[in-house]
Amino acid sequence: MNKKSLVGLILAMASASVVAKQAAQPIAIAIHGGAGTIEKSRFTPEKEQAYRAKLKEAVEAGYKVLESGGDSLDAVTTAINILEDSPFFNAGKGAVYTYEANHELDASIMDGRNRQAGAVAGVRHIKNPINLAREVMDNSVHVMLSGQGAEEFAKKQGVELVESDYFNTPDRYKSLLRAKEKLKQKESGTKDYQAAHQSLPLEFKVGTVGAVAVDKNGNLAAGTSTGGMTAKRFGRVGDSPIIGAGTFADNQSCAVSATGHGEYFIRYNVAADICARVEYQNKSIEQAGKEVIFGPMYESGGTGGVIIVDSDGNISMPFNTKGMYRASKSSIAPTFVGIFK
Ligand code: ASP
């Protein structure tokens, strides 16, 4: 073999190995639309169908990004934007009301390649808070911006702002009135706002959207966006914009997006704890997720769930509530859409 054909052979073998490596790298995405008291008896067939269709639309849009070679961060924001624009979920358009009948939205995103992250808290006029979180990650020197400052930054970056009445939806308003009524009854009994809020039914405390993905380069990403908790007060910030609590991604372990009673998810550092178990204890994402979701946090009263993906394209979606809106799709498993247990 002459020198030229030897070089040709080596180049051909090298590119075949790159192609084989790429083909061997699975792509995968999982999304959630919140966990909580989601029971079949509360749904008409039409309503269930509509929720399933929206979840499918979001997961397939995210998957399409991955399939066409896009990166996991773009897949995550694409899927989340669809859920944020739907009134069905507590994020973006469908955000719940605060005690004072406003909307204060939180979101965060994390890049598994390098632990870069961006987050926003308490924003009132951002149509898609996940896009602003992405701007914070990509184009600021900070990780989290809140309130007015975050909105100033949004204007500077050309992120879409809306009037606050964009977030007004009749069902969420009714929910606020019901929550306030319950708070009033409990408060007069206990004379203690905290105890009253603590005893509010789960339906007022949960709901959020999120996505996790792995792309063709094996890079992981996670994102979460929420309206928080119905009747929340005094600038309350939940777990969703807190890196490590509601969102975490690291190529060494996994990507996680959480939904649940934020105060517990913050204290139990849920998303980072799952990834730490994967990285340091060599646990599967399934085992690590179950340990955290059904472990001491649950025993102390913390309810909710997570979606998890690893760089092998494995997906796990544990939750300790009656249901969790969820969907997934990967190059090794077909589209799955679930709502109930
Ligand atoms: N974790 C969100 C919060 O506490 C709510 C939810 O995910 O259901 O703000």
Coordinates of C-alpha atoms and ligand atoms in Angstrom, one line a residue:
M1 CA 0.0 0.0 0.0
N2 CA 1.5 3.4 -0.9
K3 CA 1.7 6.2 1.5
K4 CA -1.3 8.1 0.0
S5 CA -3.7 5.2 0.3
L6 CA -2.5 4.4 3.8
V7 CA -3.3 8.0 4.9
G8 CA -6.7 7.6 3.1
L9 CA -7.4 4.4 5.0
I10 CA -6.5 5.9 8.4
L11 CA -8.7 9.0 7.7
A12 CA -11.6 6.7 6.7
M13 CA -11.2 4.6 9.8
A14 CA -11.1 7.7 12.0
S15 CA -14.2 9.2 10.5
A16 CA -16.0 5.8 10.7
S17 CA -15.2 5.7 14.4
V18 CA -16.6 9.3 14.9
V19 CA -19.8 8.3 13.1
A20 CA -20.0 5.1 15.2
K21 CA -19.5 7.0 18.4
Q22 CA -22.2 9.6 17.4
A23 CA -24.6 6.8 16.5
A24 CA -23.9 5.1 19.8
Q25 CA -24.7 8.3 21.8
P26 CA -28.4 8.1 22.6
I27 CA -30.4 11.3 22.6
A28 CA -33.2 11.7 25.1
I29 CA -35.6 14.3 26.6
A30 CA -38.1 14.2 29.5
I31 CA -40.5 16.9 30.6
H32 CA -42.9 17.6 33.4
G33 CA -45.9 19.8 33.9
G34 CA -46.1 19.6 37.7
A35 CA -46.9 17.0 40.4
G36 CA -49.8 17.0 42.9
T37 CA -53.3 15.9 43.6
I38 CA -53.8 14.9 40.0
E39 CA -56.4 12.1 40.0
K40 CA -58.3 10.6 37.1
S41 CA -61.7 11.3 38.7
R42 CA -61.0 15.1 38.4
F43 CA -60.6 14.9 34.6
T44 CA -63.2 14.6 31.9
P45 CA -62.0 12.5 28.9
E46 CA -61.7 15.7 26.9
K47 CA -59.6 17.5 29.5
E48 CA -57.3 14.5 29.9
Q49 CA -56.9 14.3 26.1
A50 CA -56.0 18.0 25.9
Y51 CA -53.3 17.7 28.6
R52 CA -51.8 14.6 27.0
A53 CA -51.7 16.4 23.6
K54 CA -49.9 19.4 25.0
L55 CA -47.4 17.2 26.8
K56 CA -46.8 15.2 23.6
E57 CA -46.4 18.4 21.6
A58 CA -43.8 19.8 24.0
V59 CA -41.7 16.6 24.3
E60 CA -41.8 16.0 20.6
A61 CA -40.7 19.6 19.8
G62 CA -37.8 19.2 22.2
Y63 CA -36.9 15.8 20.7
K64 CA -36.9 17.3 17.2
V65 CA -34.3 19.8 18.3
L66 CA -32.1 16.9 19.5
E67 CA -32.8 14.8 16.4
S68 CA -31.7 17.5 14.1
G69 CA -28.4 17.8 15.9
G70 CA -29.4 20.7 18.2
D71 CA -28.0 20.9 21.7
S72 CA -29.7 19.9 25.0
L73 CA -30.1 23.5 26.2
D74 CA -32.1 24.4 23.1
A75 CA -34.2 21.2 23.4
V76 CA -35.0 22.1 27.0
T77 CA -36.0 25.7 26.3
T78 CA -38.1 24.7 23.2
A79 CA -40.1 22.2 25.3
I80 CA -40.5 24.6 28.2
N81 CA -41.6 27.5 26.0
I82 CA -44.5 25.3 24.8
L83 CA -45.6 24.5 28.4
E84 CA -45.1 28.1 29.5
D85 CA -47.4 29.3 26.7
S86 CA -50.2 26.9 27.7
P87 CA -52.7 27.9 30.4
F88 CA -52.7 24.3 31.6
F89 CA -49.6 24.5 33.6
N90 CA -48.4 26.7 36.5
A91 CA -45.7 28.6 34.5
G92 CA -45.7 31.5 32.1
K93 CA -49.3 32.0 30.9
G94 CA -50.8 29.6 33.4
A95 CA -48.9 31.0 36.5
V96 CA -50.8 30.9 39.8
Y97 CA -51.7 34.1 41.7
T98 CA -49.8 35.5 44.7
Y99 CA -51.8 36.4 47.9
E100 CA -52.1 40.0 46.5
A101 CA -53.4 38.7 43.2
N102 CA -50.2 39.3 41.2
H103 CA -48.0 36.9 39.4
E104 CA -44.3 36.4 40.4
L105 CA -42.5 33.9 38.2
D106 CA -39.3 31.9 38.8
A107 CA -37.1 29.9 36.4
S108 CA -33.6 28.4 36.1
I109 CA -31.5 26.5 33.6
M110 CA -28.2 24.6 33.8
D111 CA -25.6 23.4 31.3
G112 CA -24.1 20.0 32.2
R113 CA -20.9 20.6 30.2
N114 CA -19.5 23.2 32.5
R115 CA -22.0 23.9 35.4
Q116 CA -22.9 27.2 34.0
A117 CA -26.3 28.3 35.2
G118 CA -28.8 31.1 35.0
A119 CA -31.9 31.9 37.1
V120 CA -34.6 34.5 37.6
A121 CA -36.9 35.0 40.6
G122 CA -40.0 37.1 41.2
V123 CA -40.4 38.5 37.7
R124 CA -43.8 39.9 36.8
H125 CA -43.7 40.8 33.1
I126 CA -41.6 38.1 31.4
K127 CA -43.6 36.0 29.0
N128 CA -41.1 33.1 29.0
P129 CA -39.0 33.2 32.2
I130 CA -36.8 30.3 31.0
N131 CA -35.6 32.4 28.1
L132 CA -34.5 35.1 30.6
A133 CA -32.8 32.5 32.8
R134 CA -30.9 31.5 29.7
E135 CA -29.9 35.1 29.0
V136 CA -28.6 35.4 32.5
M137 CA -26.5 32.3 32.0
D138 CA -25.2 33.3 28.6
N139 CA -24.9 37.0 28.8
S140 CA -24.4 38.1 32.4
V141 CA -21.7 37.6 35.0
H142 CA -24.3 36.5 37.5
V143 CA -26.3 33.3 38.2
M144 CA -29.5 34.7 39.5
L145 CA -31.3 38.0 39.0
S146 CA -34.5 38.9 40.7
G147 CA -37.5 41.3 40.4
Q148 CA -37.0 44.7 38.9
G149 CA -33.3 44.2 38.1
A150 CA -34.1 41.0 36.2
E151 CA -36.7 42.9 34.2
E152 CA -34.3 45.7 33.4
F153 CA -31.9 43.1 32.2
A154 CA -34.7 41.5 30.1
K155 CA -35.3 44.8 28.3
K156 CA -31.6 45.2 27.6
Q157 CA -31.4 41.7 26.1
G158 CA -34.6 42.0 24.1
V159 CA -36.4 39.3 26.0
E160 CA -40.2 39.5 25.5
L161 CA -42.1 41.4 28.2
V162 CA -45.9 41.4 28.6
E163 CA -48.5 43.4 30.6
S164 CA -49.2 41.7 33.9
D165 CA -52.8 40.9 32.8
Y166 CA -51.4 38.5 30.2
F167 CA -51.1 36.0 33.2
N168 CA -54.7 36.4 34.3
T169 CA -56.7 33.2 33.9
P170 CA -60.1 32.6 35.5
D171 CA -59.3 29.1 36.9
R172 CA -56.2 30.3 38.7
Y173 CA -58.1 33.2 40.1
K174 CA -60.8 30.9 41.5
S175 CA -58.0 28.9 43.0
L176 CA -56.6 32.0 44.7
L177 CA -60.1 32.8 46.2
R178 CA -60.4 29.2 47.4
A179 CA -57.0 29.3 49.0
K180 CA -57.6 32.6 50.7
E181 CA -60.9 31.4 52.0
K182 CA -59.2 28.3 53.5
L183 CA -56.4 30.5 54.9
K184 CA -59.0 32.7 56.6
Q185 CA -60.8 29.7 58.2
K186 CA -57.6 28.2 59.4
E187 CA -56.1 31.5 60.6
S188 CA -59.1 32.2 62.8
G189 CA -58.7 28.8 64.3
T190 CA -54.9 28.9 64.8
K191 CA -54.2 32.6 64.8
D192 CA -51.1 31.6 63.0
Y193 CA -50.5 32.4 59.3
Q194 CA -47.7 29.9 59.0
A195 CA -49.6 27.0 60.5
A196 CA -52.6 28.0 58.3
H197 CA -50.5 28.0 55.2
Q198 CA -48.8 24.8 56.1
S199 CA -52.1 23.1 56.3
L200 CA -53.4 24.3 52.9
P201 CA -54.2 21.4 50.7
L202 CA -51.5 20.2 48.3
E203 CA -53.3 21.5 45.2
F204 CA -52.4 25.1 46.2
K205 CA -48.7 24.4 46.7
V206 CA -47.6 22.7 43.6
G207 CA -47.4 22.8 39.8
T208 CA -44.4 23.8 37.6
V209 CA -42.9 22.8 34.3
G210 CA -39.5 21.5 33.5
A211 CA -37.3 19.6 31.0
V212 CA -34.1 17.6 31.0
A213 CA -32.2 16.4 27.9
V214 CA -29.1 14.7 26.6
D215 CA -27.9 15.6 23.1
K216 CA -25.9 13.8 20.4
N217 CA -22.6 15.0 22.0
G218 CA -23.6 13.5 25.4
N219 CA -24.2 16.9 26.9
L220 CA -26.8 17.2 29.6
A221 CA -29.1 20.2 30.4
A222 CA -32.0 20.9 32.8
G223 CA -34.5 23.7 33.1
T224 CA -37.5 24.6 35.3
S225 CA -40.1 27.4 35.2
T226 CA -42.9 28.1 37.6
G227 CA -45.5 30.5 38.9
G228 CA -44.7 29.1 42.4
M229 CA -47.4 28.6 45.0
T230 CA -51.0 29.9 45.0
A231 CA -51.4 32.7 47.6
K232 CA -47.6 32.9 48.2
R233 CA -46.6 36.0 50.1
F234 CA -43.8 38.5 50.8
G235 CA -41.6 37.9 47.8
R236 CA -41.5 34.1 48.4
V237 CA -39.1 32.3 46.1
G238 CA -39.4 28.5 45.7
D239 CA -36.9 25.8 44.7
S240 CA -37.4 26.2 40.9
P241 CA -34.9 29.0 40.4
I242 CA -32.4 27.6 42.9
I243 CA -29.6 25.6 41.3
G244 CA -29.2 22.4 43.2
A245 CA -32.8 22.4 44.6
G246 CA -35.1 22.6 41.6
T247 CA -32.6 22.3 38.8
F248 CA -29.2 20.7 38.3
A249 CA -27.2 19.3 35.4
D250 CA -23.7 17.9 35.3
N251 CA -22.3 15.7 32.6
Q252 CA -20.5 13.6 35.3
S253 CA -23.8 12.5 36.7
C254 CA -27.3 13.5 35.5
A255 CA -29.8 16.3 34.8
V256 CA -32.7 16.9 37.1
S257 CA -35.8 19.2 37.1
A258 CA -38.1 19.1 40.1
T259 CA -41.7 19.9 40.9
G260 CA -43.1 19.9 44.4
H261 CA -43.4 21.8 47.7
G262 CA -40.5 24.2 47.2
E263 CA -39.7 24.8 50.8
Y264 CA -38.9 21.1 51.2
F265 CA -37.0 20.8 47.9
I266 CA -34.8 23.7 49.0
R267 CA -34.0 22.3 52.4
Y268 CA -33.3 18.8 51.0
N269 CA -31.3 20.2 48.1
V270 CA -33.2 17.6 45.9
A271 CA -31.7 18.0 42.4
A272 CA -28.1 18.2 43.5
D273 CA -28.5 15.3 46.0
I274 CA -29.8 13.0 43.3
C275 CA -26.8 13.8 41.1
A276 CA -24.4 13.4 44.0
R277 CA -25.7 9.9 44.6
V278 CA -25.1 9.1 41.0
E279 CA -21.6 10.6 40.9
Y280 CA -20.2 9.5 44.2
Q281 CA -22.1 6.4 45.0
N282 CA -22.4 5.0 41.4
K283 CA -26.1 4.7 41.8
S284 CA -28.4 4.5 38.8
I285 CA -30.6 7.6 38.3
E286 CA -33.6 5.4 39.1
Q287 CA -32.3 4.4 42.5
A288 CA -30.9 7.8 43.3
G289 CA -34.2 9.5 42.4
K290 CA -36.3 7.1 44.4
E291 CA -34.0 7.5 47.5
V292 CA -34.4 11.2 47.5
I293 CA -38.1 11.5 46.5
F294 CA -39.3 8.7 49.0
G295 CA -36.6 9.3 51.6
P296 CA -36.3 11.7 54.6
M297 CA -37.8 14.6 52.6
Y298 CA -41.0 12.6 52.1
E299 CA -41.1 11.4 55.6
S300 CA -40.9 15.0 56.9
G301 CA -43.8 16.0 54.6
G302 CA -42.2 17.0 51.3
T303 CA -44.3 16.1 48.3
G304 CA -43.5 16.2 44.6
G305 CA -41.4 14.6 41.9
V306 CA -38.5 14.9 39.5
I307 CA -37.5 14.1 36.0
I308 CA -34.0 12.8 35.5
V309 CA -31.9 11.9 32.5
D310 CA -28.3 10.6 32.2
S311 CA -25.8 10.7 29.4
D312 CA -26.6 7.1 28.4
G313 CA -30.1 8.3 27.6
N314 CA -31.8 6.6 30.6
I315 CA -34.8 8.5 31.9
S316 CA -36.4 8.2 35.4
M317 CA -39.5 10.2 36.6
P318 CA -40.3 9.3 40.3
F319 CA -43.0 11.2 42.2
N320 CA -44.6 10.7 45.6
T321 CA -47.9 12.5 44.8
K322 CA -51.0 11.1 43.2
G323 CA -49.9 12.2 39.8
M324 CA -47.3 14.1 37.8
Y325 CA -47.8 15.5 34.2
R326 CA -44.9 14.0 32.4
A327 CA -43.6 12.8 29.0
S328 CA -40.4 11.4 27.5
K329 CA -38.8 10.3 24.3
S330 CA -35.4 9.0 23.4
S331 CA -33.5 7.3 20.6
I332 CA -33.8 4.1 22.6
A333 CA -37.4 4.4 23.8
P334 CA -40.7 5.6 22.2
T335 CA -42.7 8.6 23.2
F336 CA -44.4 8.2 26.6
V337 CA -47.0 10.5 28.1
G338 CA -48.3 10.0 31.7
I339 CA -50.4 11.9 34.1
F340 CA -51.5 9.5 36.9
K341 CA -49.6 7.0 39.0
Ligands
ASP1 N1 -41.6 23.9 43.2 C1 -42.6 24.9 43.0 C2 -42.5 25.9 44.0 O1 -42.4 25.6 45.2 C3 -43.9 24.5 42.8 C4 -44.1 23.2 42.1 O2 -43.2 22.7 41.5 O3 -45.1 22.6 42.2 O4 -42.5 27.1 43.7

